[in-house]
C-alpha positions as a Markdown table, in Angstrom:
| # | Residue | x | y | z |
|---|---|---|---|---|
| 1 | Met | -12.9 | -6.0 | 14.1 |
| 2 | Glu | -14.5 | -7.0 | 11.0 |
| 3 | Gln | -12.9 | -8.7 | 8.1 |
| 4 | Ala | -13.4 | -8.6 | 4.2 |
| 5 | Thr | -11.6 | -10.6 | 1.4 |
| 6 | Leu | -11.2 | -9.1 | -2.1 |
| 7 | Gln | -9.6 | -10.7 | -5.1 |
| 8 | Thr | -7.0 | -8.5 | -6.7 |
| 9 | Pro | -4.6 | -8.8 | -9.5 |
| 10 | Leu | -2.0 | -9.4 | -6.9 |
| 11 | Gly | -3.8 | -12.2 | -4.8 |
| 12 | Met | -6.3 | -12.3 | -2.2 |
| 13 | Ala | -6.5 | -8.8 | 0.0 |
| 14 | Thr | -7.7 | -9.2 | 3.5 |
| 15 | Ile | -9.4 | -6.1 | 5.1 |
| 16 | Leu | -9.4 | -5.4 | 8.6 |
| 17 | Gly | -11.4 | -2.7 | 10.4 |
| 18 | Asp | -14.4 | -1.3 | 11.9 |
| 19 | Arg | -16.5 | 1.9 | 11.7 |
| 20 | Asn | -13.4 | 3.8 | 13.4 |
| 21 | Gly | -11.1 | 3.0 | 10.3 |
| 22 | Ile | -9.1 | 0.6 | 8.5 |
| 23 | Arg | -6.4 | -1.0 | 10.6 |
| 24 | Ala | -4.9 | -3.5 | 8.0 |
| 25 | Ile | -4.8 | -4.8 | 4.5 |
| 26 | Arg | -2.9 | -8.0 | 3.7 |
| 27 | Val | -2.5 | -9.7 | 0.5 |
| 28 | Thr | -1.5 | -13.2 | 0.0 |
| 29 | Asp | -1.4 | -15.7 | -2.9 |
| 30 | His | -4.2 | -17.7 | -1.9 |
| 31 | Ser | -7.3 | -17.4 | -3.8 |
| 32 | Glu | -10.3 | -18.4 | -1.6 |
| 33 | Gly | -13.6 | -17.1 | -2.7 |
| 34 | Glu | -14.4 | -13.5 | -1.5 |
| 35 | Asp | -16.5 | -13.0 | 1.7 |
| 36 | Ser | -19.6 | -10.9 | 2.4 |
| 37 | Ile | -18.5 | -7.5 | 3.0 |
| 38 | Pro | -19.5 | -6.0 | 6.1 |
| 39 | Pro | -21.0 | -2.5 | 5.7 |
| 40 | Ala | -18.2 | -1.1 | 7.9 |
| 41 | Leu | -15.6 | -2.2 | 4.8 |
| 42 | Ala | -17.6 | -1.6 | 2.1 |
| 43 | Glu | -16.0 | 1.7 | 0.9 |
| 44 | Ala | -12.7 | 0.3 | 1.4 |
| 45 | Cys | -13.3 | -2.5 | -0.9 |
| 46 | Gly | -15.1 | -0.1 | -3.5 |
| 47 | Gln | -11.9 | 2.1 | -3.4 |
| 48 | Leu | -9.4 | -0.8 | -3.8 |
| 49 | Arg | -11.6 | -2.3 | -6.7 |
| 50 | Glu | -11.4 | 1.3 | -8.2 |
| 51 | Tyr | -7.7 | 1.5 | -7.6 |
| 52 | Phe | -7.0 | -1.6 | -9.4 |
| 53 | Asn | -9.4 | -0.8 | -12.4 |
| 54 | Gly | -7.4 | 2.4 | -13.0 |
| 55 | Glu | -10.2 | 4.5 | -11.7 |
| 56 | Arg | -8.8 | 5.9 | -8.5 |
| 57 | Thr | -5.4 | 7.6 | -7.6 |
| 58 | Val | -6.2 | 8.8 | -4.0 |
| 59 | Phe | -7.8 | 6.9 | -1.4 |
| 60 | Asp | -10.4 | 8.7 | 0.9 |
| 61 | Leu | -10.7 | 6.2 | 3.9 |
| 62 | Pro | -10.8 | 6.7 | 7.8 |
| 63 | Leu | -7.4 | 4.8 | 8.7 |
| 64 | Ala | -6.6 | 3.3 | 12.2 |
| 65 | Pro | -3.3 | 1.6 | 11.8 |
| 66 | Glu | -1.6 | 0.4 | 14.9 |
| 67 | Gly | 2.4 | 1.3 | 15.4 |
| 68 | Thr | 4.5 | 3.4 | 17.4 |
| 69 | Asp | 4.6 | 7.2 | 17.2 |
| 70 | Phe | 7.7 | 7.0 | 14.7 |
| 71 | Gln | 5.8 | 4.5 | 12.5 |
| 72 | Gln | 3.0 | 6.4 | 12.6 |
| 73 | Thr | 4.8 | 9.4 | 11.4 |
| 74 | Val | 6.6 | 7.6 | 8.6 |
| 75 | Trp | 3.2 | 6.2 | 7.4 |
| 76 | Gln | 1.9 | 10.0 | 7.5 |
| 77 | Ala | 4.6 | 10.9 | 5.1 |
| 78 | Leu | 4.1 | 8.1 | 2.7 |
| 79 | Leu | 0.5 | 9.6 | 2.4 |
| 80 | Gly | 2.2 | 12.6 | 0.9 |
| 81 | Ile | 3.7 | 10.5 | -2.0 |
| 82 | Pro | 1.6 | 11.4 | -5.2 |
| 83 | Tyr | 0.4 | 8.5 | -7.3 |
| 84 | Gly | 2.7 | 7.5 | -10.1 |
| 85 | Lys | 5.8 | 9.0 | -8.2 |
| 86 | Thr | 8.4 | 7.6 | -6.1 |
| 87 | Ile | 10.9 | 8.5 | -3.4 |
| 88 | Ser | 14.0 | 7.2 | -2.1 |
| 89 | Tyr | 14.2 | 5.9 | 1.7 |
| 90 | Met | 16.9 | 8.6 | 2.1 |
| 91 | Asp | 14.9 | 11.4 | 0.6 |
| 92 | Leu | 12.2 | 10.3 | 3.2 |
| 93 | Ala | 14.4 | 10.2 | 6.2 |
| 94 | Lys | 15.6 | 13.8 | 5.1 |
| 95 | Gln | 12.0 | 14.9 | 4.7 |
| 96 | Leu | 11.4 | 13.6 | 8.1 |
| 97 | Gly | 14.2 | 15.6 | 9.4 |
| 98 | Asp | 16.9 | 12.9 | 9.9 |
| 99 | Pro | 19.1 | 11.2 | 7.3 |
| 100 | Ala | 20.8 | 9.3 | 9.7 |
| 101 | Ala | 17.3 | 7.5 | 10.4 |
| 102 | Ile | 17.2 | 5.9 | 6.9 |
| 103 | Arg | 17.3 | 2.3 | 8.5 |
| 104 | Ala | 14.5 | 3.2 | 10.8 |
| 105 | Val | 12.4 | 4.9 | 8.2 |
| 106 | Ala | 13.1 | 1.8 | 6.1 |
| 107 | Ala | 12.0 | -0.5 | 9.0 |
| 108 | Ala | 8.8 | 1.6 | 9.5 |
| 109 | Asn | 8.2 | 1.3 | 5.9 |
| 110 | Gly | 8.2 | -2.3 | 6.1 |
| 111 | Lys | 5.8 | -2.4 | 9.1 |
| 112 | Asn | 3.0 | -0.3 | 7.2 |
| 113 | Pro | -0.2 | -2.5 | 7.8 |
| 114 | Leu | -2.0 | -0.7 | 5.2 |
| 115 | Trp | -0.8 | -2.2 | 1.9 |
| 116 | Ile | -1.4 | 0.2 | -1.1 |
| 117 | Val | -3.6 | 2.7 | 0.7 |
| 118 | Ile | -0.5 | 4.0 | 2.5 |
| 119 | Pro | 1.6 | 3.8 | -0.6 |
| 120 | Cys | 5.0 | 2.1 | 1.0 |
| 121 | His | 5.4 | 0.4 | -2.6 |
| 122 | Arg | 6.5 | 4.2 | -4.0 |
| 123 | Val | 9.6 | 4.2 | -1.7 |
| 124 | Ile | 12.6 | 2.8 | -3.9 |
| 125 | Gly | 16.4 | 2.8 | -3.2 |
| 126 | Ser | 18.6 | 5.7 | -4.0 |
| 127 | Asp | 20.1 | 4.0 | -7.0 |
| 128 | Gly | 16.3 | 3.5 | -8.2 |
| 129 | Ser | 16.3 | -0.4 | -7.3 |
| 130 | Leu | 13.2 | -2.0 | -6.1 |
| 131 | Thr | 14.5 | -2.8 | -2.6 |
| 132 | Gly | 12.5 | -4.6 | -0.3 |
| 133 | Tyr | 8.6 | -5.0 | 0.0 |
| 134 | Ala | 6.7 | -7.0 | 2.6 |
| 135 | Gly | 4.2 | -8.0 | -0.2 |
| 136 | Gly | 7.0 | -9.2 | -2.6 |
| 137 | Ile | 9.2 | -7.4 | -5.1 |
| 138 | His | 7.0 | -8.9 | -8.0 |
| 139 | Arg | 3.9 | -7.1 | -6.3 |
| 140 | Lys | 6.1 | -3.8 | -5.9 |
| 141 | Lys | 7.0 | -3.8 | -9.6 |
| 142 | Trp | 3.4 | -4.4 | -10.6 |
| 143 | Leu | 2.0 | -1.6 | -8.4 |
| 144 | Leu | 4.7 | 0.8 | -9.7 |
| 145 | Asn | 3.8 | -0.4 | -13.3 |
| 146 | His | 0.2 | 0.1 | -12.7 |
| 147 | Glu | 0.8 | 3.6 | -11.5 |
| 148 | Ser | 3.1 | 4.5 | -14.2 |
| 149 | Ala | 2.1 | 7.2 | -17.1 |
| 150 | Asn | 4.1 | 4.7 | -19.5 |
| 151 | Pro | 3.6 | 1.1 | -18.3 |
| 152 | Gln | 5.9 | -1.2 | -19.4 |
| 153 | Gln | 4.7 | -4.0 | -21.9 |
| 154 | Ser | 5.9 | -7.5 | -21.6 |
| 155 | Leu | 7.2 | -9.0 | -24.7 |
| 156 | Phe | 6.6 | -12.5 | -23.3 |
């Protein structure tokens, strides 16, 4: 497994993977310097930079997240949420064929190891609230605003 770090507007991203695919992307508030980028992770780092620069709306990377069959099913469904759009946890559970599985869908969403690339930040509460996000609600809000056609401007 190879590793690269990349400074983003939301903190330091650590990308883990190899020639078979990207396994995990994590973000922390730490701001250590960027490492040299292994060739197997160069494309992922480049695409993440393009995303943050507003030049990319879809990722085209080999993905290899580790999870249960159910988690894999949920993560695959997340890939179908278009850039700039959101879906509720309930709608996602219904899309997967079992509205009663809303809590399991939410739990699988929270276990997504591929921050941004598998867009779990695009899932919101049925009332439009920004419920739960492993990377922190401030990051979820930033990502949704970044992807919005009409980003909110801060007055302060």
